[in-house]
PDB file of C-alpha atoms in Angstrom:
ATOM      1  CA  MET V 209      -2.694  11.457  -3.433  1.00 93.00           C
ATOM      2  CA  LYS V 210      -3.490  12.920  -6.845  1.00 93.00           C
ATOM      3  CA  ASN V 211      -0.575  15.433  -6.556  1.00 93.00           C
ATOM      4  CA  ALA V 212       1.725  12.970  -5.374  1.00 94.00           C
ATOM      5  CA  MET V 213       0.414  10.474  -8.436  1.00 93.00           C
ATOM      6  CA  TYR V 214       1.090  13.000 -11.142  1.00 94.00           C
ATOM      7  CA  HIS V 215       4.088  14.551  -9.742  1.00 92.00           C
ATOM      8  CA  LEU V 216       5.786  11.490  -9.882  1.00 94.00           C
ATOM      9  CA  GLY V 217       3.926   9.418 -12.842  1.00 94.00           C
ATOM     10  CA  ALA V 218       2.578   7.147 -11.178  1.00 96.00           C
ATOM     11  CA  SER V 219      -0.371   4.655 -12.028  1.00 96.00           C
ATOM     12  CA  ARG V 220      -1.950   4.372  -9.010  1.00 97.00           C
ATOM     13  CA  VAL V 221      -1.867   5.683  -5.345  1.00 97.00           C
ATOM     14  CA  SER V 222      -3.904   4.057  -2.771  1.00 97.00           C
ATOM     15  CA  VAL V 223      -4.575   3.707   0.990  1.00 97.00           C
ATOM     16  CA  MET V 224      -5.608   0.265   2.779  1.00 95.00           C
ATOM     17  CA  GLU V 225      -6.631   0.366   6.218  1.00 94.00           C
ATOM     18  CA  PHE V 226      -6.550  -2.320   8.657  1.00 91.00           C
ATOM     19  CA  HIS V 227      -9.519  -3.902  10.576  1.00 89.00           C
ATOM     20  CA  ASN V 228     -10.458  -6.538  12.777  1.00 79.00           C
ATOM     21  CA  GLY V 229     -13.179  -7.434  10.650  1.00 69.00           C
ATOM     22  CA  LYS V 230     -13.793 -10.668  12.042  1.00 72.00           C
ATOM     23  CA  SER V 231     -13.114 -13.511  14.683  1.00 71.00           C
ATOM     24  CA  ASN V 232     -12.973 -17.117  14.835  1.00 71.00           C
ATOM     25  CA  PRO V 233     -15.960 -18.759  17.430  1.00 76.00           C
ATOM     26  CA  GLY V 234     -13.565 -18.661  20.379  1.00 76.00           C
ATOM     27  CA  GLY V 235     -13.381 -14.757  19.949  1.00 71.00           C
ATOM     28  CA  LEU V 236      -9.794 -14.747  18.355  1.00 71.00           C
ATOM     29  CA  GLY V 237      -9.788 -11.917  15.699  1.00 70.00           C
ATOM     30  CA  PHE V 238      -8.306 -11.799  12.289  1.00 73.00           C
ATOM     31  CA  TYR V 239      -6.497  -9.261  10.775  1.00 85.00           C
ATOM     32  CA  TYR V 240      -7.539  -7.688   7.223  1.00 89.00           C
ATOM     33  CA  VAL V 241      -7.270  -5.007   4.905  1.00 92.00           C
ATOM     34  CA  ASP V 242      -9.257  -2.993   3.050  1.00 94.00           C
ATOM     35  CA  MET V 243      -8.496  -0.456   0.185  1.00 95.00           C
ATOM     36  CA  THR V 244     -10.530   2.860   1.437  1.00 95.00           C
ATOM     37  CA  TYR V 245      -8.780   5.159  -0.770  1.00 96.00           C
ATOM     38  CA  GLU V 246      -7.717   4.820  -4.678  1.00 96.00           C
ATOM     39  CA  VAL V 247      -6.724   7.704  -7.214  1.00 97.00           C
ATOM     40  CA  CYS V 248      -5.251   5.944 -10.729  1.00 96.00           C
ATOM     41  CA  SER V 249      -4.164   7.904 -13.838  1.00 95.00           C
ATOM     42  CA  GLU V 250      -5.754   8.085 -16.874  1.00 93.00           C
ATOM     43  CA  GLY V 251      -6.247   4.827 -18.744  1.00 91.00           C
ATOM     44  CA  HIS V 252      -6.605   2.900 -15.252  1.00 92.00           C
ATOM     45  CA  PHE V 253      -9.295   1.662 -13.296  1.00 91.00           C
ATOM     46  CA  ASN V 254      -9.909   1.687  -9.725  1.00 94.00           C
ATOM     47  CA  VAL V 255      -9.600  -1.666  -8.038  1.00 93.00           C
ATOM     48  CA  ALA V 256     -10.356  -0.584  -4.652  1.00 93.00           C
ATOM     49  CA  ASN V 257     -13.573  -3.474  -4.842  1.00 92.00           C
ATOM     50  CA  GLN V 258     -10.943  -6.370  -4.937  1.00 92.00           C
ATOM     51  CA  TYR V 259      -8.926  -5.395  -2.068  1.00 92.00           C
ATOM     52  CA  VAL V 260     -11.507  -5.656   0.645  1.00 92.00           C
ATOM     53  CA  ASN V 261     -11.449  -8.129   3.670  1.00 91.00           C
ATOM     54  CA  VAL V 262      -7.834  -9.275   2.293  1.00 91.00           C
ATOM     55  CA  ASN V 263      -6.599 -11.690   5.002  1.00 90.00           C
ATOM     56  CA  LEU V 264      -3.074 -10.406   6.181  1.00 90.00           C
ATOM     57  CA  SER V 265      -2.283 -13.919   7.461  1.00 88.00           C
ATOM     58  CA  LEU V 266      -2.440 -14.943   3.908  1.00 91.00           C
ATOM     59  CA  LEU V 267       0.309 -12.482   3.202  1.00 94.00           C
ATOM     60  CA  ASN V 268       4.155 -11.642   3.295  1.00 94.00           C
ATOM     61  CA  ILE V 269       4.539  -8.327   3.140  1.00 94.00           C
ATOM     62  CA  PRO V 270       3.253  -7.106   6.812  1.00 92.00           C
ATOM     63  CA  THR V 271       5.837  -9.072   8.624  1.00 93.00           C
ATOM     64  CA  ILE V 272       8.798  -7.151   6.114  1.00 95.00           C
ATOM     65  CA  LEU V 273       6.358  -3.410   6.772  1.00 95.00           C
ATOM     66  CA  TYR V 274       5.953  -4.096  10.629  1.00 93.00           C
ATOM     67  CA  ARG V 275       9.817  -4.447  10.992  1.00 95.00           C
ATOM     68  CA  GLU V 276      11.277  -1.771   8.435  1.00 96.00           C
ATOM     69  CA  GLY V 277       8.516   0.280   7.782  1.00 96.00           C
ATOM     70  CA  TYR V 278       8.544  -0.117   4.095  1.00 96.00           C
ATOM     71  CA  TRP V 279       9.272  -1.848   0.925  1.00 97.00           C
ATOM     72  CA  TYR V 280       9.665  -1.116  -2.589  1.00 96.00           C
ATOM     73  CA  GLY V 281      10.782  -2.986  -5.802  1.00 96.00           C
ATOM     74  CA  THR V 282       9.694  -4.746  -8.731  1.00 96.00           C
ATOM     75  CA  THR V 283       6.799  -7.186  -8.954  1.00 96.00           C
ATOM     76  CA  ASP V 284       9.582  -9.840  -9.950  1.00 96.00           C
ATOM     77  CA  GLU V 285      11.312  -9.214  -6.282  1.00 97.00           C
ATOM     78  CA  LEU V 286       7.878  -8.936  -4.593  1.00 96.00           C
ATOM     79  CA  ARG V 287       7.008 -12.407  -5.934  1.00 96.00           C
ATOM     80  CA  LYS V 288      10.205 -13.678  -4.179  1.00 96.00           C
ATOM     81  CA  THR V 289       8.752 -12.221  -0.699  1.00 93.00           C
ATOM     82  CA  ASP V 290       5.204 -12.523  -1.229  1.00 96.00           C
ATOM     83  CA  PRO V 291       4.008 -14.509  -4.147  1.00 96.00           C
ATOM     84  CA  MET V 292       0.351 -13.529  -3.257  1.00 95.00           C
ATOM     85  CA  LEU V 293       0.335 -10.198  -3.379  1.00 95.00           C
ATOM     86  CA  ALA V 294       2.761 -10.175  -6.692  1.00 96.00           C
ATOM     87  CA  SER V 295       0.007 -11.790  -8.152  1.00 94.00           C
ATOM     88  CA  MET V 296      -2.825  -9.676  -7.019  1.00 93.00           C
ATOM     89  CA  ILE V 297      -1.030  -6.453  -8.259  1.00 93.00           C
ATOM     90  CA  GLU V 298       0.409  -7.618 -11.541  1.00 92.00           C
ATOM     91  CA  ARG V 299      -3.635  -7.701 -12.961  1.00 91.00           C
ATOM     92  CA  ASN V 300      -3.374  -4.254 -12.443  1.00 89.00           C
ATOM     93  CA  GLY V 301      -0.511  -3.616 -14.954  1.00 91.00           C
ATOM     94  CA  THR V 302       1.858  -2.788 -12.043  1.00 94.00           C
ATOM     95  CA  LYS V 303       5.407  -3.174 -12.800  1.00 96.00           C
ATOM     96  CA  TRP V 304       6.782  -1.442  -9.787  1.00 97.00           C
ATOM     97  CA  ILE V 305       5.651  -0.704  -6.133  1.00 97.00           C
ATOM     98  CA  ALA V 306       6.472   1.617  -3.063  1.00 97.00           C
ATOM     99  CA  LEU V 307       4.160   0.455   0.491  1.00 97.00           C
ATOM    100  CA  LEU V 308       5.031   2.364   3.375  1.00 97.00           C
ATOM    101  CA  LEU V 309       3.432   1.682   6.945  1.00 97.00           C
ATOM    102  CA  LEU V 310       1.151   4.309   8.380  1.00 96.00           C
ATOM    103  CA  GLU V 311       2.381   4.401  11.662  1.00 93.00           C
ATOM    104  CA  GLY V 312      -0.037   7.048  14.363  1.00 89.00           C
ATOM    105  CA  SER V 313      -1.079   5.868  17.830  1.00 88.00           C
ATOM    106  CA  THR V 314      -1.096   2.350  16.323  1.00 87.00           C
ATOM    107  CA  GLU V 315      -0.505   0.669  12.967  1.00 88.00           C
ATOM    108  CA  LEU V 316      -3.435   2.143  10.768  1.00 93.00           C
ATOM    109  CA  GLY V 317      -2.679   1.143   7.133  1.00 94.00           C
ATOM    110  CA  ILE V 318      -0.367   0.956   4.026  1.00 96.00           C
ATOM    111  CA  LEU V 319       0.309   3.555   1.528  1.00 97.00           C
ATOM    112  CA  GLU V 320       0.768   2.064  -1.562  1.00 97.00           C
ATOM    113  CA  ILE V 321       2.176   3.918  -4.620  1.00 97.00           C
ATOM    114  CA  SER V 322       2.231   2.131  -7.888  1.00 96.00           C
ATOM    115  CA  PHE V 323       3.921   2.455 -11.658  1.00 97.00           C
ATOM    116  CA  ASP V 324       3.260   0.564 -14.828  1.00 95.00           C
ATOM    117  CA  GLU V 325       7.345   0.953 -15.374  1.00 94.00           C
ATOM    118  CA  ILE V 326      10.180   0.786 -13.592  1.00 94.00           C
ATOM    119  CA  PRO V 327      11.291   4.461 -11.909  1.00 94.00           C
ATOM    120  CA  SER V 328      14.280   5.832 -12.968  1.00 93.00           C
ATOM    121  CA  ALA V 329      17.225   6.046 -10.690  1.00 92.00           C
ATOM    122  CA  GLU V 330      16.788   9.735 -10.737  1.00 92.00           C
ATOM    123  CA  LYS V 331      13.543   9.330 -10.224  1.00 92.00           C
ATOM    124  CA  LEU V 332      13.936   6.726  -7.353  1.00 92.00           C
ATOM    125  CA  PRO V 333      14.846   9.579  -4.223  1.00 93.00           C
ATOM    126  CA  MET V 334      11.496  11.478  -5.320  1.00 94.00           C
ATOM    127  CA  VAL V 335       9.276   8.556  -4.731  1.00 95.00           C
ATOM    128  CA  GLY V 336      10.963   8.260  -1.113  1.00 94.00           C
ATOM    129  CA  ARG V 337      10.470  11.899  -0.226  1.00 94.00           C
ATOM    130  CA  ASP V 338       6.906  11.624  -1.681  1.00 95.00           C
ATOM    131  CA  ILE V 339       5.487   8.668  -0.010  1.00 95.00           C
ATOM    132  CA  ARG V 340       6.937   9.766   2.971  1.00 95.00           C
ATOM    133  CA  ARG V 341       5.417  12.937   3.060  1.00 96.00           C
ATOM    134  CA  LEU V 342       2.127  11.850   1.746  1.00 96.00           C
ATOM    135  CA  GLY V 343       2.062   8.798   4.984  1.00 96.00           C
ATOM    136  CA  ALA V 344       2.594  11.620   7.733  1.00 95.00           C
ATOM    137  CA  GLN V 345      -0.377  13.316   5.995  1.00 95.00           C
ATOM    138  CA  ILE V 346      -2.707  10.766   5.542  1.00 95.00           C
ATOM    139  CA  THR V 347      -1.513   9.060   9.376  1.00 94.00           C
ATOM    140  CA  ASN V 348      -3.061  12.271  10.653  1.00 92.00           C
ATOM    141  CA  LYS V 349      -6.124  12.002   9.133  1.00 91.00           C
ATOM    142  CA  LEU V 350      -6.487   8.399   9.712  1.00 90.00           C
ATOM    143  CA  ASP V 351      -5.124   8.943  13.489  1.00 88.00           C
ATOM    144  CA  PHE V 352      -8.573   9.662  15.650  1.00 76.00           C
ATOM    145  CA  LYS V 353      -7.018   8.509  18.657  1.00 68.00           C
ATOM    146  CA  ALA V 354      -3.770  10.808  18.350  1.00 65.00           C
ATOM    147  CA  ASN V 355      -6.236  13.584  17.384  1.00 65.00           C
ATOM    148  CA  ARG V 356      -8.494  13.673  20.223  1.00 59.00           C
TER     149      ARG V 356
END
């Protein structure tokens, strides 16, 4: 994760893992996400403690990730799709973000690469390549079912 962050000039790279941490009295599960891994560039602070038990039903981006497998753009673009998530990540100084659904034997989580500045047009293909490569590596490590 650190190599990708430095190579791309990103401010943060993180993994948010899905879990079913709670259920209603009838036993219906609610899906949540926790930021379980995070690396930050110099001058940035860890924010993983702000992303614990985030209720996915309150966010719109999971629907897009399940359908498309990824999303990237500015926080202003994200606000049109998911105002709550845009507000959450803007507090960290993020201006541009790339998200990738981590899929193995099941959906495992989300890989996030964020930037304080909008990447140049020349850098965008590198971001796409690196997030896919890193996503495959992380999926392989997180997917215990597939690795038995």
